mmCIF file of C-alpha atoms in Angstrom:
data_model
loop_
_atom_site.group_PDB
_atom_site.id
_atom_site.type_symbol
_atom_site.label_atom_id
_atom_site.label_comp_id
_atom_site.label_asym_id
_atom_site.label_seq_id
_atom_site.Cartn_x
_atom_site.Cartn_y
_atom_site.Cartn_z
ATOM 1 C CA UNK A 11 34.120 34.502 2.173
ATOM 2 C CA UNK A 12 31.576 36.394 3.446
ATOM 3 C CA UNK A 13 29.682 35.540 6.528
ATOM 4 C CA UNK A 14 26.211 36.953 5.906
ATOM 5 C CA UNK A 15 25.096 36.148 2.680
ATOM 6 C CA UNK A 16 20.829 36.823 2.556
ATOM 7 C CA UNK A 17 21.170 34.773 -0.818
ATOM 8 C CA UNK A 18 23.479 31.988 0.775
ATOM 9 C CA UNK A 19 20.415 28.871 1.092
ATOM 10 C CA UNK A 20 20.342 29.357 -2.941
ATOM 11 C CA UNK A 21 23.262 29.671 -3.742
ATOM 12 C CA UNK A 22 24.652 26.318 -1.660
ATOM 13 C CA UNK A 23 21.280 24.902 -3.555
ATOM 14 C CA UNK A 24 22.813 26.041 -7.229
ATOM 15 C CA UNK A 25 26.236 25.142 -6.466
ATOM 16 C CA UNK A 26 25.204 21.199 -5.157
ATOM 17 C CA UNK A 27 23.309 20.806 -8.207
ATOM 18 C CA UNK A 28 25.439 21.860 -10.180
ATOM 19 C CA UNK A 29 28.377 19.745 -8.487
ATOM 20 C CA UNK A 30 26.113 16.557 -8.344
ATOM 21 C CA UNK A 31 25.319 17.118 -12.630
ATOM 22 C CA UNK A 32 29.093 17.542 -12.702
ATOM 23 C CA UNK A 33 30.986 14.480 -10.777
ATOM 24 C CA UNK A 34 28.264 12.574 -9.185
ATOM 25 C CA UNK A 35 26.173 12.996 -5.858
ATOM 26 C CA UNK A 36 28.418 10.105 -3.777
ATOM 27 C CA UNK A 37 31.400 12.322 -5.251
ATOM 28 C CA UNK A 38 30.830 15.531 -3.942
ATOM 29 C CA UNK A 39 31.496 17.336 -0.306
ATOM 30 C CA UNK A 40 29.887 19.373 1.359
ATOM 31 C CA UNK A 41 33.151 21.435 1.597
ATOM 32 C CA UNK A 42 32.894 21.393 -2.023
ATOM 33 C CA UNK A 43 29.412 22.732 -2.172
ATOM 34 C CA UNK A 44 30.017 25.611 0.107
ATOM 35 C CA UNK A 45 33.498 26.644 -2.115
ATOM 36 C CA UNK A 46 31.737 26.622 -5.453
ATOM 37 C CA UNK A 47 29.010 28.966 -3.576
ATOM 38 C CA UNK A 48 31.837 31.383 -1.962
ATOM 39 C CA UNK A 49 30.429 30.410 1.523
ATOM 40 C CA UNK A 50 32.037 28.136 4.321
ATOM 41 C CA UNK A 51 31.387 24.840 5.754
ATOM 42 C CA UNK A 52 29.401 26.748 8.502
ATOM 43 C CA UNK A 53 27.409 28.352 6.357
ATOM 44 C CA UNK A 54 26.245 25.263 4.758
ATOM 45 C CA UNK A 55 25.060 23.612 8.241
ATOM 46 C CA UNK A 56 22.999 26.987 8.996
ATOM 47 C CA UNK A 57 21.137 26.334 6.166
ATOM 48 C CA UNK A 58 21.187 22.293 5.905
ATOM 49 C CA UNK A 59 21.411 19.270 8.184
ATOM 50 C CA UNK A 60 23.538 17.398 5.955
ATOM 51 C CA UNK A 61 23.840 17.053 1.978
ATOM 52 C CA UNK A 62 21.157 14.773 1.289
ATOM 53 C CA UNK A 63 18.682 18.002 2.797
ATOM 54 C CA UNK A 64 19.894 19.998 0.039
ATOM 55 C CA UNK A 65 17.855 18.224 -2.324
ATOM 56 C CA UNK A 66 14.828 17.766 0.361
ATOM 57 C CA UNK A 67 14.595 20.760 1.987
ATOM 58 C CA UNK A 68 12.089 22.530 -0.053
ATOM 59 C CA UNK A 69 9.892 19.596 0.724
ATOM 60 C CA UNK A 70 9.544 20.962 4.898
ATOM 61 C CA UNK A 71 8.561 23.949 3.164
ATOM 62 C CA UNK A 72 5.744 22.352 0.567
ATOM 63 C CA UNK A 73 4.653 20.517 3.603
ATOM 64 C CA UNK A 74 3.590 23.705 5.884
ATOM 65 C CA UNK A 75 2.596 25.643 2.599
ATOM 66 C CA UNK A 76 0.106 22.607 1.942
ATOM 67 C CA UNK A 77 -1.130 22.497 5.475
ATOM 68 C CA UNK A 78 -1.532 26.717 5.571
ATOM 69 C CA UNK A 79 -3.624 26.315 2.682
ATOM 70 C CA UNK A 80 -6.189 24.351 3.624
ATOM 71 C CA UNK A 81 -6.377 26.074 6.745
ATOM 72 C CA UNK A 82 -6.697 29.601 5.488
ATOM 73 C CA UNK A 83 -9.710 27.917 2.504
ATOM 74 C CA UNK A 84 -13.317 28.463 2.834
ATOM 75 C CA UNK A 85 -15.451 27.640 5.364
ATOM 76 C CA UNK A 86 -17.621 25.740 3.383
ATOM 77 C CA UNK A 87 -14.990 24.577 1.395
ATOM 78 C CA UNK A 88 -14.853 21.181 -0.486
ATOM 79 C CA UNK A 89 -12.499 18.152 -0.208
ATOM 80 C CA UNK A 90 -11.061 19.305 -3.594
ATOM 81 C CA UNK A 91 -11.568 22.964 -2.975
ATOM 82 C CA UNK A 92 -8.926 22.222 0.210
ATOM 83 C CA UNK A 93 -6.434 20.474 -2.220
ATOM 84 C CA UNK A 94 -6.677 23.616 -4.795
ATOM 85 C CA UNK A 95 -5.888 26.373 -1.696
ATOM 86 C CA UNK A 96 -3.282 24.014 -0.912
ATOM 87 C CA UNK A 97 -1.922 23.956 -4.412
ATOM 88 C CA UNK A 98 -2.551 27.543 -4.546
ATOM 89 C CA UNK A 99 -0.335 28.335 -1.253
ATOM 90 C CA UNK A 100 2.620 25.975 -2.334
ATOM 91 C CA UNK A 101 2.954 28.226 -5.864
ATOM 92 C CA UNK A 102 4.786 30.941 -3.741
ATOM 93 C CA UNK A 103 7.378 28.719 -3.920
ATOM 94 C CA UNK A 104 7.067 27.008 -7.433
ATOM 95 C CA UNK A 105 8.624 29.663 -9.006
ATOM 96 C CA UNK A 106 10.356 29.340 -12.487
ATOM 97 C CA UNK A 107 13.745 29.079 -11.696
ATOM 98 C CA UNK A 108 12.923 26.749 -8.989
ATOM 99 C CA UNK A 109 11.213 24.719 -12.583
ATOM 100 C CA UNK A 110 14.673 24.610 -13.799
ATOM 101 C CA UNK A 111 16.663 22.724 -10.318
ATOM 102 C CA UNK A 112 13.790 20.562 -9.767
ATOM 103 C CA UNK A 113 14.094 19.157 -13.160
ATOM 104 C CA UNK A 114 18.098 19.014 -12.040
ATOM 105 C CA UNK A 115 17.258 17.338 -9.206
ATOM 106 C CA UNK A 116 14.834 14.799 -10.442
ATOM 107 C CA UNK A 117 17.949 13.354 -12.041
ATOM 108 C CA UNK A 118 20.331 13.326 -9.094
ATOM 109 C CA UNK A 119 17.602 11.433 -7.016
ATOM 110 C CA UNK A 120 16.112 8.926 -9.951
ATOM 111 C CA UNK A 121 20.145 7.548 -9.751
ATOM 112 C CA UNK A 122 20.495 6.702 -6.036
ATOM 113 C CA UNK A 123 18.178 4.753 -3.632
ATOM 114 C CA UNK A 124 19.151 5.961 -0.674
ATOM 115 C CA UNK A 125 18.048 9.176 -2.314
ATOM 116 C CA UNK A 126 14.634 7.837 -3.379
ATOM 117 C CA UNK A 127 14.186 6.623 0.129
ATOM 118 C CA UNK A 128 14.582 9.827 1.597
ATOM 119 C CA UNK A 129 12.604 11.569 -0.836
ATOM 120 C CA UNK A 130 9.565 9.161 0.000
ATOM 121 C CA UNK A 131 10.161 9.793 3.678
ATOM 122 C CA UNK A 132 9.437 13.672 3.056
ATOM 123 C CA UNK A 133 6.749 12.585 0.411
ATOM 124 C CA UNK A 134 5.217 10.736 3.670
ATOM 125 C CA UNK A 135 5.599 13.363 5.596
ATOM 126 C CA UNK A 136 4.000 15.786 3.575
ATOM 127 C CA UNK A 137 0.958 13.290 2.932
ATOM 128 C CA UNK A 138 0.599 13.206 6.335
ATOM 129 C CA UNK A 139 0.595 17.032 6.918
ATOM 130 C CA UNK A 140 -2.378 17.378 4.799
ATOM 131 C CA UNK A 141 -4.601 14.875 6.260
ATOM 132 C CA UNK A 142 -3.707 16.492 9.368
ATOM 133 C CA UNK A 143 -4.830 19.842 8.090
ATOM 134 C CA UNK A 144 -7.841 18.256 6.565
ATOM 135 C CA UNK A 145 -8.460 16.795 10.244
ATOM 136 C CA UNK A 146 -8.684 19.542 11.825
ATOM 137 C CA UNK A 147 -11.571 20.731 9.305
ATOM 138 C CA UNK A 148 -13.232 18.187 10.552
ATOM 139 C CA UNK A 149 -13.217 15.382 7.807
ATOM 140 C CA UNK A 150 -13.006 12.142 9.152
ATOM 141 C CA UNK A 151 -9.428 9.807 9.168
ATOM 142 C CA UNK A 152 -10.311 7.947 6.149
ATOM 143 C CA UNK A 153 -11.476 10.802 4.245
ATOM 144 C CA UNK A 154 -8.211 13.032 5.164
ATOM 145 C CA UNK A 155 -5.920 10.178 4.548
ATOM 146 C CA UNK A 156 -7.870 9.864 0.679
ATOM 147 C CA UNK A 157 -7.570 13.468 0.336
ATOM 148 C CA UNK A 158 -3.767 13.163 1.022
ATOM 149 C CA UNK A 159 -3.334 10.340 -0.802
ATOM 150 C CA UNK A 160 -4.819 12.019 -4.311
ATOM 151 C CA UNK A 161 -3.683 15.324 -3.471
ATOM 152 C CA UNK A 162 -0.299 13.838 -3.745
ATOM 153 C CA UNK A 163 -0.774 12.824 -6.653
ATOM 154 C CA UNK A 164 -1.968 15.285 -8.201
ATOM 155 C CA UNK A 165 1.129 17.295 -6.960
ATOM 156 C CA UNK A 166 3.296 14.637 -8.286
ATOM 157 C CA UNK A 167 1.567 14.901 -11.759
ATOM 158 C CA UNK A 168 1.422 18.753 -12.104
ATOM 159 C CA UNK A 169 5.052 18.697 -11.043
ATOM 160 C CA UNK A 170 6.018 16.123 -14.065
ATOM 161 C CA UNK A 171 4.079 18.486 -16.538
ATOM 162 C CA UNK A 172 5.325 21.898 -15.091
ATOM 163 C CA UNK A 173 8.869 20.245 -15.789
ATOM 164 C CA UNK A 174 8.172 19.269 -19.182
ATOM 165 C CA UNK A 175 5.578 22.384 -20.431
ATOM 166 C CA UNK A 176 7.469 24.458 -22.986
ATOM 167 C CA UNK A 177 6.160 27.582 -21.421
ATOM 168 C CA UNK A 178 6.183 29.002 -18.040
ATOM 169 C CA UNK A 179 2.363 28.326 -16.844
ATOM 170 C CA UNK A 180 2.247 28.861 -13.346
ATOM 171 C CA UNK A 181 2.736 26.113 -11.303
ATOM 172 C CA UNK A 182 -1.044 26.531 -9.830
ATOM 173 C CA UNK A 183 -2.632 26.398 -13.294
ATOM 174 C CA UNK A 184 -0.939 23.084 -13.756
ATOM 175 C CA UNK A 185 -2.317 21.475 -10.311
ATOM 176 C CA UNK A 186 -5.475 22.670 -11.102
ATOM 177 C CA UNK A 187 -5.631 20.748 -14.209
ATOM 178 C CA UNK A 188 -3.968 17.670 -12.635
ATOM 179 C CA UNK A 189 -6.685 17.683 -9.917
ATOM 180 C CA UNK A 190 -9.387 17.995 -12.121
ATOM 181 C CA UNK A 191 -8.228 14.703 -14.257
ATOM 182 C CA UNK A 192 -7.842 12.490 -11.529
ATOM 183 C CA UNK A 193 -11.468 13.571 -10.454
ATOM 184 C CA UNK A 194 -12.536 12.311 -13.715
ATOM 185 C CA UNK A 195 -10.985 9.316 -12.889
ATOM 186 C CA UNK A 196 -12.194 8.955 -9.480
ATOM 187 C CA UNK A 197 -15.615 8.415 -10.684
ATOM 188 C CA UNK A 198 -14.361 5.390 -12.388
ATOM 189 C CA UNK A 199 -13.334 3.766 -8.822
ATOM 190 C CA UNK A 200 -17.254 2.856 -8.536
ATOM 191 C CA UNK A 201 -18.542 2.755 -12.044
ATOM 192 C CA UNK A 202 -19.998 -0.311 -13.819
ATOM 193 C CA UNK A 203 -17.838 -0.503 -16.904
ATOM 194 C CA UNK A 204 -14.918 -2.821 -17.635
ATOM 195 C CA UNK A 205 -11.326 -1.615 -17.434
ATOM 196 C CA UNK A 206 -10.251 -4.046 -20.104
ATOM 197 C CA UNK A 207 -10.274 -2.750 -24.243
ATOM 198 C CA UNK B 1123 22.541 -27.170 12.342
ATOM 199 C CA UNK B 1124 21.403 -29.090 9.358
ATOM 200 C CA UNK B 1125 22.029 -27.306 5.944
ATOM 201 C CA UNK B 1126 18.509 -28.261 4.560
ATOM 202 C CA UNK B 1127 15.828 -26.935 5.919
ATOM 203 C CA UNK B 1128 12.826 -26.674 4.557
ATOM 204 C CA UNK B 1129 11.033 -23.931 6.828
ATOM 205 C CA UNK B 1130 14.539 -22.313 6.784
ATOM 206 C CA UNK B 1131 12.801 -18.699 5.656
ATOM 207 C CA UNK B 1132 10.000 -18.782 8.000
ATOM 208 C CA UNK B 1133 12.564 -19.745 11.275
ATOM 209 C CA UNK B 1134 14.806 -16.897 10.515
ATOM 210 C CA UNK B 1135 11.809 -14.487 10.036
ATOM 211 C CA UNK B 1136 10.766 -15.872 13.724
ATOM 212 C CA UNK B 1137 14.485 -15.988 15.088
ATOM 213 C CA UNK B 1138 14.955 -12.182 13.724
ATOM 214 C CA UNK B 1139 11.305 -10.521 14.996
ATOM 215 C CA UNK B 1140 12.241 -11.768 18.552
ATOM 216 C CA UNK B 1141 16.114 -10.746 18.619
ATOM 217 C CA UNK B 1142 14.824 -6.932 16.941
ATOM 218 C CA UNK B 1143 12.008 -7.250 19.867
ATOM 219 C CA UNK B 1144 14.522 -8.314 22.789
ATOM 220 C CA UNK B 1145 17.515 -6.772 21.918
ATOM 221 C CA UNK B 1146 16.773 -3.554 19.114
ATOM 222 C CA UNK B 1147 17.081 -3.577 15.584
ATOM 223 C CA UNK B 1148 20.422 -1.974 15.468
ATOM 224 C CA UNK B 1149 21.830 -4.642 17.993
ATOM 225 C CA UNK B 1150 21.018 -7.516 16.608
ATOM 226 C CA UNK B 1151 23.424 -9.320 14.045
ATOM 227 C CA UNK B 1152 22.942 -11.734 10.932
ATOM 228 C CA UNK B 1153 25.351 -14.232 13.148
ATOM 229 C CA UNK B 1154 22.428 -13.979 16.459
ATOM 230 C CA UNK B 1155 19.468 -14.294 14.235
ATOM 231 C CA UNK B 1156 20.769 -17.820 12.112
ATOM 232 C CA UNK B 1157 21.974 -18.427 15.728
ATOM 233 C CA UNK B 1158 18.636 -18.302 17.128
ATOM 234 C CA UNK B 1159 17.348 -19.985 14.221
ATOM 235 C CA UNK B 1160 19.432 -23.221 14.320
ATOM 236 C CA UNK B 1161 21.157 -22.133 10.609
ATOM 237 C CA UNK B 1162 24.240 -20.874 9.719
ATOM 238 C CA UNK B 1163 24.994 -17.398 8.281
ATOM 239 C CA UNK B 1164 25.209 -18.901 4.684
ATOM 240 C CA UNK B 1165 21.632 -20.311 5.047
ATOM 241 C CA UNK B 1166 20.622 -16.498 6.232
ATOM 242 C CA UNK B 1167 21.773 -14.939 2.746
ATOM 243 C CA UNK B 1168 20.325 -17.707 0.772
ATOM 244 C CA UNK B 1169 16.867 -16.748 1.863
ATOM 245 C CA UNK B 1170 17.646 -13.106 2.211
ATOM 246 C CA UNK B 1171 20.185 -9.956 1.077
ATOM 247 C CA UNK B 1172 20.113 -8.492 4.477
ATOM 248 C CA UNK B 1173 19.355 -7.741 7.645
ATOM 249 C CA UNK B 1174 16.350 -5.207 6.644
ATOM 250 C CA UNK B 1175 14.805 -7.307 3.830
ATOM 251 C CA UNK B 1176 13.804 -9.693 6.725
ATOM 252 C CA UNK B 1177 11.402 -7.283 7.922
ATOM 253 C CA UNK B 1178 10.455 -6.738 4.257
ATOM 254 C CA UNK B 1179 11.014 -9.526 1.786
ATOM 255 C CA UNK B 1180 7.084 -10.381 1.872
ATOM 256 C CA UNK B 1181 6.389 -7.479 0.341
ATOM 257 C CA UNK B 1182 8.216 -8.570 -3.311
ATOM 258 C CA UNK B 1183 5.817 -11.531 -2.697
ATOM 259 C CA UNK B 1184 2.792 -9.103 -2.365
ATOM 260 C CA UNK B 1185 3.990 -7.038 -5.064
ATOM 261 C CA UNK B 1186 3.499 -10.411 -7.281
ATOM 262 C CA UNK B 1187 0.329 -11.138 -5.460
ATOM 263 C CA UNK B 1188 -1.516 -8.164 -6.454
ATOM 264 C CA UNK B 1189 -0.389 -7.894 -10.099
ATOM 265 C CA UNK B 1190 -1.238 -11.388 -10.758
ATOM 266 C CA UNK B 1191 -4.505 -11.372 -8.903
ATOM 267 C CA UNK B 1192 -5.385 -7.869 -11.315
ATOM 268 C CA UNK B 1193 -4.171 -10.207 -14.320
ATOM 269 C CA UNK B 1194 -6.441 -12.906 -13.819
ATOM 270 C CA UNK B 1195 -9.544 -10.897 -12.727
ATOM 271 C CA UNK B 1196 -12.761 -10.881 -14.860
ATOM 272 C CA UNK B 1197 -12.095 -9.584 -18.433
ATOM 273 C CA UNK B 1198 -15.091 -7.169 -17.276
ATOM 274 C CA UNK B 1199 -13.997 -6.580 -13.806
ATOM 275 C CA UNK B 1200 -14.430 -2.544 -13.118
ATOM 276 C CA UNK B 1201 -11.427 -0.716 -11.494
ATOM 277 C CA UNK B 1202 -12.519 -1.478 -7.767
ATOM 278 C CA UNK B 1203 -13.015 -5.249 -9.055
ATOM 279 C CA UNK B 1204 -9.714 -5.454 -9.784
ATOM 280 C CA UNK B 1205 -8.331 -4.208 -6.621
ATOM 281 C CA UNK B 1206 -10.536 -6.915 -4.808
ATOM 282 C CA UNK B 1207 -8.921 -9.724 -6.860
ATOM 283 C CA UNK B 1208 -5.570 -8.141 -5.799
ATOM 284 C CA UNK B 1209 -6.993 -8.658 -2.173
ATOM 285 C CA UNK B 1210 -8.536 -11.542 -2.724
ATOM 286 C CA UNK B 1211 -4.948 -13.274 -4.347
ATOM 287 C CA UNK B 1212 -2.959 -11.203 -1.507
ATOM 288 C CA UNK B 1213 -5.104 -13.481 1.432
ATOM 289 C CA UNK B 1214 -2.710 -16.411 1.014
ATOM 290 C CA UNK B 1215 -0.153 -14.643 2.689
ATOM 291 C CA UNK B 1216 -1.972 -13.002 5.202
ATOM 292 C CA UNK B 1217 -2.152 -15.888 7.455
ATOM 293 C CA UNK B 1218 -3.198 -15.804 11.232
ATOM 294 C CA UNK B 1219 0.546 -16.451 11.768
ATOM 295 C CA UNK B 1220 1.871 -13.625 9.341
ATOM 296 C CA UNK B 1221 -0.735 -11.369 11.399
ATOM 297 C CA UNK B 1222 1.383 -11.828 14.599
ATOM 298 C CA UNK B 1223 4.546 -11.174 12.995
ATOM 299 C CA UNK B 1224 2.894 -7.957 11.416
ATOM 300 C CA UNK B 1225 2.045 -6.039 14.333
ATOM 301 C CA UNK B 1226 5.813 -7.133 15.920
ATOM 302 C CA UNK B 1227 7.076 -6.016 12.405
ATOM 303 C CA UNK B 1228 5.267 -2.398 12.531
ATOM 304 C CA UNK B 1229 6.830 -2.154 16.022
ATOM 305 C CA UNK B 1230 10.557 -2.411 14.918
ATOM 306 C CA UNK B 1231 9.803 -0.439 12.087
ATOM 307 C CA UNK B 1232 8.239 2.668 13.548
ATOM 308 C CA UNK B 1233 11.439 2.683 16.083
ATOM 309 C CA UNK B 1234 14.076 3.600 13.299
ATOM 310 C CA UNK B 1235 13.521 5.980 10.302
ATOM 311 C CA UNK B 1236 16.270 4.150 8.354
ATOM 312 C CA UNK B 1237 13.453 0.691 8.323
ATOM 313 C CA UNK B 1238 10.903 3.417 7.427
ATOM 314 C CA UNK B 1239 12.697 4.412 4.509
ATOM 315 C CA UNK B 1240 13.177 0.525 3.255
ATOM 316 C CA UNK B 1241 9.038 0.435 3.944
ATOM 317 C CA UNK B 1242 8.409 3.435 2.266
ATOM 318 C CA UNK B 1243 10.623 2.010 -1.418
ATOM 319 C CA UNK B 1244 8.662 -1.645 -0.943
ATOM 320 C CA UNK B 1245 5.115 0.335 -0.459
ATOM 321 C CA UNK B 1246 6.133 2.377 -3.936
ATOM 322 C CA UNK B 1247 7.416 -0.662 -5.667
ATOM 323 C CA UNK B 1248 4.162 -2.466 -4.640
ATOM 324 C CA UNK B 1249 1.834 0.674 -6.203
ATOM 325 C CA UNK B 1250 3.938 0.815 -9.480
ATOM 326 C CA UNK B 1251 3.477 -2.976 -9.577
ATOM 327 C CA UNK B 1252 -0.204 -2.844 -9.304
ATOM 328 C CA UNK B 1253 -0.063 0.605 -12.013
ATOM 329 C CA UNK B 1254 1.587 -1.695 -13.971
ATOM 330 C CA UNK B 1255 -0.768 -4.351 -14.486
ATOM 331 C CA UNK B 1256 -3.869 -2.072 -14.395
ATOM 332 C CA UNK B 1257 -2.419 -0.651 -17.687
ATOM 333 C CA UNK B 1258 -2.017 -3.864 -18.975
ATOM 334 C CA UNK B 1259 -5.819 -4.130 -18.871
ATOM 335 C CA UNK B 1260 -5.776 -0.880 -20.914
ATOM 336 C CA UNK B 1261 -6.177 1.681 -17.845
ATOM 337 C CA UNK B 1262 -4.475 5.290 -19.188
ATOM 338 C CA UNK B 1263 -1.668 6.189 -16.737
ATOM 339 C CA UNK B 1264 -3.661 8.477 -14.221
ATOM 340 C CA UNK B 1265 -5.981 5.461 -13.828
ATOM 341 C CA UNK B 1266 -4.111 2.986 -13.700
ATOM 342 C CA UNK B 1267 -1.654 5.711 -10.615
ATOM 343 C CA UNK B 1268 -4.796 6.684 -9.249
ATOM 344 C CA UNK B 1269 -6.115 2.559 -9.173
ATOM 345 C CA UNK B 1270 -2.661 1.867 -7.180
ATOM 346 C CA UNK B 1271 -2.855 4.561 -4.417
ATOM 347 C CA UNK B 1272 -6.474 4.056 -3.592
ATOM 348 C CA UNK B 1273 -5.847 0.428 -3.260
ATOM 349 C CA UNK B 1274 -2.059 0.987 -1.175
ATOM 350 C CA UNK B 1275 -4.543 3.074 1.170
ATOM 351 C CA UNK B 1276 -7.231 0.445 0.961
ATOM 352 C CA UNK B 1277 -4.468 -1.838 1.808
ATOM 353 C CA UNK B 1278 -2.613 0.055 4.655
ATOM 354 C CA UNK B 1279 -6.297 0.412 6.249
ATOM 355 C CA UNK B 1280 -7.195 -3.311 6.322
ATOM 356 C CA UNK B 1281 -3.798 -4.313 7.592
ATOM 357 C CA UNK B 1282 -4.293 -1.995 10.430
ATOM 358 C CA UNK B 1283 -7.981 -3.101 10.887
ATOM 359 C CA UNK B 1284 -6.851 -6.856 10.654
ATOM 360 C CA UNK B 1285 -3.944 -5.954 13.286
ATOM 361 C CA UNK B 1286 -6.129 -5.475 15.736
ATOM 362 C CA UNK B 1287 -8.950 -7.545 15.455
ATOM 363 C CA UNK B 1288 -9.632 -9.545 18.184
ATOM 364 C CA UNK B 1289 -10.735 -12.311 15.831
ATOM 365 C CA UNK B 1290 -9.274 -14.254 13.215
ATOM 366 C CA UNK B 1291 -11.437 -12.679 10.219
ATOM 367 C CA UNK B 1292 -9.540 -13.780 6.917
ATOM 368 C CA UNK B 1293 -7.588 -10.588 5.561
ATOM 369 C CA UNK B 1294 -9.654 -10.071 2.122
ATOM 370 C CA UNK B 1295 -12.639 -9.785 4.205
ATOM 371 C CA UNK B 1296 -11.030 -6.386 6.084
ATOM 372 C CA UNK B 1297 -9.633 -5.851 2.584
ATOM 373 C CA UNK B 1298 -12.832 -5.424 0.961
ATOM 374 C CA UNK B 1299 -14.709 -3.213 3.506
ATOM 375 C CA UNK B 1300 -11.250 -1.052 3.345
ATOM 376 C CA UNK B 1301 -12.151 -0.716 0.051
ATOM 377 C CA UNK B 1302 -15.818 -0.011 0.442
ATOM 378 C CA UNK B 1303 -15.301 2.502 3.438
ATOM 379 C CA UNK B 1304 -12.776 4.342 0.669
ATOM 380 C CA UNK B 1305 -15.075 4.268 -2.149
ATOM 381 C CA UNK B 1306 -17.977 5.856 -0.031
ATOM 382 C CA UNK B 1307 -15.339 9.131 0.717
ATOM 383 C CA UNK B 1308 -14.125 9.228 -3.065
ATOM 384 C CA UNK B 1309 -17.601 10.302 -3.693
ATOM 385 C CA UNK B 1310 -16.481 13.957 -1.569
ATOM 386 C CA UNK B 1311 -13.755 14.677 -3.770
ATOM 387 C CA UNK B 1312 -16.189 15.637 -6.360
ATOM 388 C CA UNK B 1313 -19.117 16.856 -3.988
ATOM 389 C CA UNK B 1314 -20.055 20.323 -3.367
ATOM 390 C CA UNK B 1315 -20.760 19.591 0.589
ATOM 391 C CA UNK B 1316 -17.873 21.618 2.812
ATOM 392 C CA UNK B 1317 -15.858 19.942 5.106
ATOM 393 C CA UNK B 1318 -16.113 21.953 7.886
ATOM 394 C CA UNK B 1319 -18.244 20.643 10.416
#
């Protein structure tokens, strides 16, 4: 097994997926992990803190791609403008064959709660990266905390159609649209008109 | 200790806040906390599955709160009316003694990322609840998401706000100027004003 592998964080990434579709995510070792990807144990704790990260890791990276975004935006940009630059940053890594694992790994985490627990730890964390970001642009804690709130869902939305699109529409393109729905929609939080039929 | 007791659930919530507070989370048993409690272990798992769902069993009960409160709320109630009725049913739980317990509850909570995992699965549970019964009113699906994280934030901010109040304001009342500070900021997501000061 070789010891320096530049490819090794994606190919431990491939190989758990794959291992998880294939026998289970309780069922499988990390020693198993790093033998299907021709690595070592080592290896897999250079790149990982333990096998739960494997699936979560990518989120650390969403979470400073988000907050570099909205830093490097406008200076006179909007609220929303902040979320796009943030969506905008984060496509570097929304690439399509990362379209294919997290579509893999949607199903590994939707069985396990311990999973989904973790995954709304990092979804917390990332929430909270952004309102700092938008902070330190000097909107006030209410407003960054909204803007975090709805700019994660928007990322959650654009993720569930980027999964399901038939073709391979940048990952940007699909935020955009996302954000520009629930802005629709936001105008509803203070209009007149019923929500019932 | 008598079997029958009919503040048996409220005791053990009291028993178990002071053990986590004297002792840690991690230290404290089921055995210490019906101990403290004057009830056996079996009375414990009647009123709850374990050791964490003390700290968070009220929020099933909120969960029910809000959707039922959205249920019942004006046939022509607008999307922000609805989340006030959510409030507004929520305030029989937020008693003067639940807001003591709160801020002791937040304490043990933010100590141990394992408890903030369990908070972060009730919090979700709660929004899907509330998406859930905003569709029912006919609400498409990025409403009805959108309707449930405004009003978790709306809700986060007036349990903080009602936390530390040095008065005993009723809960909806901090829940509906939550709400109102929120709505005022949604406005930005669609204006063209920058953010930077």
């Amino acid at each position: 097994m070789s010891r320096w592998a530049p490819d090794a964080r994606e190919r431990l990434e491939t190989a758990a997926l794959d291992l998880f579709a294939e026998n289970g995510y309780e069922e499988t070792t990390v020693a198993q992990i790093a033998e299907r990807a021709g690595l070592n144990r080592a290896t897999f704790f250079r790149h990982f803190a333990d096998k739960r990260e494997v699936l979560f890791g990518g989120e650390d990276v969403l979470a400073g791609l988000f907050a570099d975004g909205i830093r490097t935006a406008a200076p006179d940009a909007t609220l929303t403008g902040c979320l796009q630059a943030a969506f905008a940053a984060a496509g570097a890594v929304m690439t399509p064959q990362q379209r294919v694992k997290a579509a893999q790994r949607v199903r590994v985490v939707a069985a396990n709660t311990e999973l989904q627990e973790r995954g709304l730890l990092k979804h917390a964390r990332i929430a909270r990266s952004i309102s700092a970001a938008l902070r330190e642009r000097g909107a006030d804690e209410l407003t960054a905390r909204l803007g975090a709130e709805v700019g994660m869902l928007a990322f959650a939305v654009a993720v569930e159609r980027w999964m399901k699109a038939r073709n391979d529409e940048p990952f940007p393109v699909h935020a955009a649209a996302a954000l520009s729905d629930l802005q629709v929609r936001v105008a509803e939080l203070g209009s007149r008109s019923g929500l019932s039929a």
